[in-house]
Every structure is written in C-alpha cells, then in structure tokens.
CSV table of C-alpha atoms in Angstrom, one decimal:
chain,number,residue,atom,x,y,z
A,421,MET,CA,9.5,2.6,-32.2
A,422,MET,CA,8.2,0.9,-29.1
A,423,GLN,CA,7.9,3.0,-25.9
A,424,PRO,CA,10.0,1.8,-23.1
A,425,ILE,CA,8.0,-0.1,-20.5
A,426,ILE,CA,8.0,0.4,-16.7
A,427,THR,CA,6.4,-2.2,-14.5
A,428,ILE,CA,4.6,-1.1,-11.4
A,429,PHE,CA,4.1,-3.6,-8.6
A,430,GLY,CA,1.7,-3.1,-5.6
A,431,GLY,CA,-1.2,-4.5,-3.7
A,432,SER,CA,-4.5,-5.5,-5.4
A,433,LYS,CA,-6.4,-4.9,-2.2
A,434,CYS,CA,-5.8,-1.2,-1.6
A,435,THR,CA,-8.8,1.1,-2.1
A,436,GLU,CA,-9.1,4.5,-3.8
A,437,ASP,CA,-8.7,6.2,-0.4
A,438,ALA,CA,-5.4,4.5,0.4
A,439,PRO,CA,-2.2,6.5,0.1
A,440,GLU,CA,-0.6,4.0,-2.3
A,441,TYR,CA,-3.5,4.3,-4.7
A,442,ALA,CA,-2.9,8.0,-5.0
A,443,GLN,CA,0.8,7.4,-5.4
A,444,ALA,CA,0.3,4.8,-8.1
A,445,GLU,CA,-2.1,7.1,-10.0
A,446,ARG,CA,0.5,9.9,-9.9
A,447,ILE,CA,3.3,7.5,-11.1
A,448,GLY,CA,1.1,6.5,-14.0
A,449,GLU,CA,0.5,10.1,-14.9
A,450,LEU,CA,4.2,11.1,-14.7
A,451,LEU,CA,5.5,8.1,-16.6
A,452,ALA,CA,2.9,8.5,-19.4
A,453,GLU,CA,3.7,12.2,-19.7
A,454,ARG,CA,7.4,11.1,-20.3
A,455,GLY,CA,6.5,8.6,-23.0
A,456,PHE,CA,6.7,5.3,-21.0
A,457,THR,CA,4.3,2.4,-21.3
A,458,ILE,CA,2.9,1.3,-17.9
A,459,CYS,CA,2.9,-2.4,-17.3
A,460,THR,CA,1.0,-4.0,-14.3
A,461,GLY,CA,-0.6,-7.2,-13.4
A,462,GLY,CA,-3.8,-5.7,-14.8
A,463,TYR,CA,-6.3,-6.0,-12.0
A,464,LEU,CA,-7.4,-3.8,-9.0
A,465,GLY,CA,-5.7,-1.7,-6.3
A,466,VAL,CA,-2.3,-0.2,-7.2
A,467,MET,CA,-2.5,-1.8,-10.7
A,468,GLU,CA,-5.8,0.0,-11.4
A,469,ALA,CA,-4.5,3.3,-10.0
A,470,ALA,CA,-1.3,3.3,-12.1
A,471,SER,CA,-3.3,2.3,-15.2
A,472,ARG,CA,-5.9,5.1,-14.5
A,473,GLY,CA,-3.2,7.7,-14.1
A,474,ALA,CA,-1.5,6.7,-17.3
A,475,ARG,CA,-4.7,6.6,-19.3
A,476,ARG,CA,-5.6,10.1,-18.0
A,477,ARG,CA,-2.5,11.3,-19.7
A,478,GLY,CA,-3.1,9.4,-22.9
A,479,GLY,CA,-0.5,6.7,-22.1
A,480,ARG,CA,-0.4,3.0,-23.1
A,481,VAL,CA,-1.2,0.5,-20.4
A,482,LEU,CA,-0.2,-3.1,-20.7
A,483,GLY,CA,-1.8,-5.6,-18.3
A,484,ILE,CA,-0.3,-9.1,-17.8
A,485,VAL,CA,-3.4,-11.0,-16.8
A,486,MET,CA,-4.0,-14.6,-15.7
A,487,THR,CA,-6.4,-17.0,-17.5
A,488,GLN,CA,-6.9,-18.8,-14.1
A,489,PHE,CA,-8.5,-15.7,-12.6
A,490,THR,CA,-12.2,-15.1,-12.9
A,491,ALA,CA,-12.0,-11.4,-12.1
A,492,GLU,CA,-12.1,-9.0,-14.9
A,493,PRO,CA,-9.0,-6.8,-15.6
A,494,ASN,CA,-9.3,-3.1,-14.8
A,495,LYS,CA,-11.0,-1.0,-17.4
A,496,TYR,CA,-7.9,1.3,-18.0
A,497,LEU,CA,-5.8,-1.2,-19.9
A,498,THR,CA,-5.0,-0.5,-23.6
A,499,ASP,CA,-3.4,-3.9,-24.2
A,500,LYS,CA,-3.5,-7.3,-22.4
A,501,VAL,CA,-1.3,-10.3,-22.4
A,502,ALA,CA,-2.9,-13.5,-21.0
A,503,THR,CA,-0.7,-15.9,-19.1
A,504,ALA,CA,-1.5,-19.4,-17.8
A,505,HIS,CA,0.3,-19.4,-14.5
A,506,PHE,CA,2.1,-17.1,-12.0
A,507,TYR,CA,5.6,-17.7,-13.1
A,508,GLU,CA,4.8,-16.9,-16.8
A,509,ARG,CA,3.0,-13.8,-15.6
A,510,LEU,CA,6.0,-12.7,-13.5
A,511,GLN,CA,8.4,-13.4,-16.4
A,512,ASN,CA,6.3,-11.1,-18.6
A,513,LEU,CA,6.2,-8.4,-16.0
A,514,ILE,CA,10.0,-8.5,-15.7
A,515,THR,CA,11.4,-9.2,-19.1
A,516,ARG,CA,9.4,-6.5,-20.9
A,517,SER,CA,10.6,-3.7,-18.6
A,518,VAL,CA,13.5,-1.3,-18.4
A,519,GLY,CA,12.6,-0.5,-14.8
A,520,PHE,CA,10.4,-1.3,-11.9
A,521,ILE,CA,8.6,0.7,-9.1
A,522,ALA,CA,7.1,-1.2,-6.2
A,523,LEU,CA,4.5,0.3,-3.8
A,524,ARG,CA,3.2,-1.1,-0.6
A,525,GLY,CA,1.5,-4.4,-1.1
A,526,GLY,CA,1.2,-8.0,0.2
A,527,MET,CA,2.9,-11.2,-0.4
A,528,GLY,CA,2.4,-11.0,-4.2
A,529,THR,CA,4.3,-7.7,-4.2
A,530,VAL,CA,7.0,-9.2,-2.0
A,531,THR,CA,7.3,-12.1,-4.5
A,532,GLU,CA,7.7,-9.7,-7.4
A,533,VAL,CA,10.3,-7.5,-5.7
A,534,ALA,CA,12.2,-10.6,-4.5
A,535,LEU,CA,12.3,-12.1,-7.9
A,536,VAL,CA,13.4,-9.0,-9.7
A,537,TRP,CA,16.0,-8.3,-7.1
A,538,ASN,CA,17.3,-11.9,-7.3
A,539,LYS,CA,17.5,-11.7,-11.1
A,540,LEU,CA,19.5,-8.4,-10.8
A,541,LEU,CA,21.8,-10.0,-8.2
A,542,THR,CA,22.5,-13.1,-10.2
A,543,ARG,CA,22.8,-11.0,-13.4
A,544,VAL,CA,20.0,-13.0,-15.1
A,545,ILE,CA,18.7,-9.7,-16.3
A,546,GLU,CA,20.8,-6.6,-17.3
A,547,PRO,CA,21.0,-3.9,-14.6
A,548,ARG,CA,17.9,-1.7,-14.4
A,549,PRO,CA,16.3,0.3,-11.7
A,550,LEU,CA,14.2,-1.3,-9.0
A,551,VAL,CA,12.6,1.5,-7.0
A,552,LEU,CA,10.9,0.9,-3.7
A,553,LEU,CA,8.4,3.7,-2.9
A,554,GLY,CA,7.5,4.4,0.7
A,555,GLN,CA,9.0,4.0,4.2
A,556,CYS,CA,7.5,0.5,4.5
A,557,TRP,CA,10.2,-0.8,2.1
A,558,ARG,CA,13.1,0.6,4.2
A,559,HIS,CA,11.7,-1.3,7.2
A,560,VAL,CA,11.2,-4.5,5.2
A,561,VAL,CA,14.7,-4.4,3.8
A,562,ASP,CA,16.2,-3.6,7.2
A,563,CYS,CA,14.4,-6.6,8.6
A,564,TRP,CA,15.7,-8.8,5.8
A,565,ARG,CA,19.2,-7.5,6.4
A,566,GLU,CA,18.9,-8.3,10.1
A,567,HIS,CA,17.4,-11.8,9.7
A,568,LEU,CA,18.5,-13.1,6.3
A,569,VAL,CA,21.8,-13.1,4.3
A,570,VAL,CA,21.5,-9.7,2.6
A,571,SER,CA,24.6,-7.6,2.2
A,572,ASP,CA,25.3,-3.9,1.6
A,573,GLU,CA,26.2,-4.8,-1.9
A,574,ASP,CA,22.8,-6.5,-2.4
A,575,VAL,CA,21.0,-3.5,-1.1
A,576,ARG,CA,22.9,-1.2,-3.5
A,577,LEU,CA,20.9,-2.6,-6.3
A,578,LEU,CA,17.8,-1.1,-4.8
A,579,ASP,CA,16.6,2.5,-5.0
A,580,PHE,CA,14.4,4.0,-2.3
A,581,ALA,CA,12.0,6.9,-2.9
A,582,ASP,CA,9.6,8.8,-0.7
A,583,THR,CA,7.4,10.3,-3.4
A,584,PRO,CA,6.1,9.4,-6.8
A,585,GLU,CA,8.1,12.3,-8.2
A,586,GLN,CA,11.3,10.9,-6.7
A,587,ALA,CA,10.5,7.4,-8.0
A,588,VAL,CA,10.0,8.6,-11.5
A,589,ASP,CA,13.2,10.8,-11.4
A,590,ILE,CA,15.1,7.7,-10.5
A,591,ILE,CA,13.5,5.7,-13.3
A,592,LEU,CA,14.3,8.5,-15.8
A,593,ASN,CA,18.0,8.8,-14.7
A,594,ARG,CA,18.7,5.1,-14.3
A,595,SER,CA,16.8,3.7,-17.3
A,596,ARG,CA,18.2,6.2,-19.8
A,597,GLY,CA,19.7,4.3,-22.7
A,598,LEU,CA,18.4,0.9,-21.6
A,599,SER,CA,16.7,-1.3,-24.1
A,600,LEU,CA,15.6,-4.9,-24.3
C-alpha cells in the first residue's frame, strides 16, 4: 500500500540557521515517523530541510522538480518526478497529497497556498488540511481579509499552527481516512 503523501511548501532561500529551516526539518521527521511520504518542490531551503528530516527517520521523500531549472535537486530525495512547467509542477504537488503544510516563504509559497486554498474553496479537490505554520501567515491572511474579498467561511478552510508538532497533529487528525 502506498504511504499517504503530505506536501510541504516553503521558501527556497532560507538558510540552515533560519527558524523555518529547523521547523521544516522537524516536520519531516515527525511525518516520516508516522508513515507519511514527504513531497516538496525538491530543491533548497524549506524543501531541503523537510527532506533531510524525513530521510533522517527513514522516510520516503518525493521531489517534484522542473526540467527548466539548471539547479540540482536536494540530495535527500528518494524519488523525483520531473515536470516541464510550473503549473504541471503545482498540479503534482497538490493532486498527490492528502494534506499540506506551508511555512514562511516568498511569492512561490504564496502562489502554492493560494492555489490549494482556491481549489478547496471551489471544491476542485476534496477537503483536506491546509496548515499554515507560523505567525506570519495570520498576518498575511488578516491583510487579505482586510484588502481582498476573503470571508470567514473562506478562512475556515485553513488551519493555523505555531509549532511543527501542532501542524503535524492537525495533519494527523484532519487527513485520517482521506485517500486519493
């Protein structure tokens, strides 16, 4: 039986001394210990950290990489899927997963979160957890609520967590029984 997959989104530019690197590493460990496959975009920063943590615990790590990129994927991947363009990559990151955890990142992370959230809102994908880890996300969502058309009902599709342990607990509770 295939292990359920959790996709982790986050910045590629964070370094090993960044708080989100340590958080992603811990998430990778916790999810691998609980039998999940980790899925990321396959490169550096948060993606590398989550992959490193999962591998440390013997977990499977799937990287959805881009043929357009000249950079090498991180060394912790156990499996790779090569995609030709960003939308194909995003689709792979989303459709394979029973849940998502987003850490602090840049516009790529915002794009990923927005697309998953929109697919949940429009019921293009079945309900599944979208966990936003860290205070930064509360501020971002508050800003969106103030300046965009984002309702309380829309926000109810999101889960917020302050620690990797909280994020993984939400994933465990909300993804139970989900399959693709």
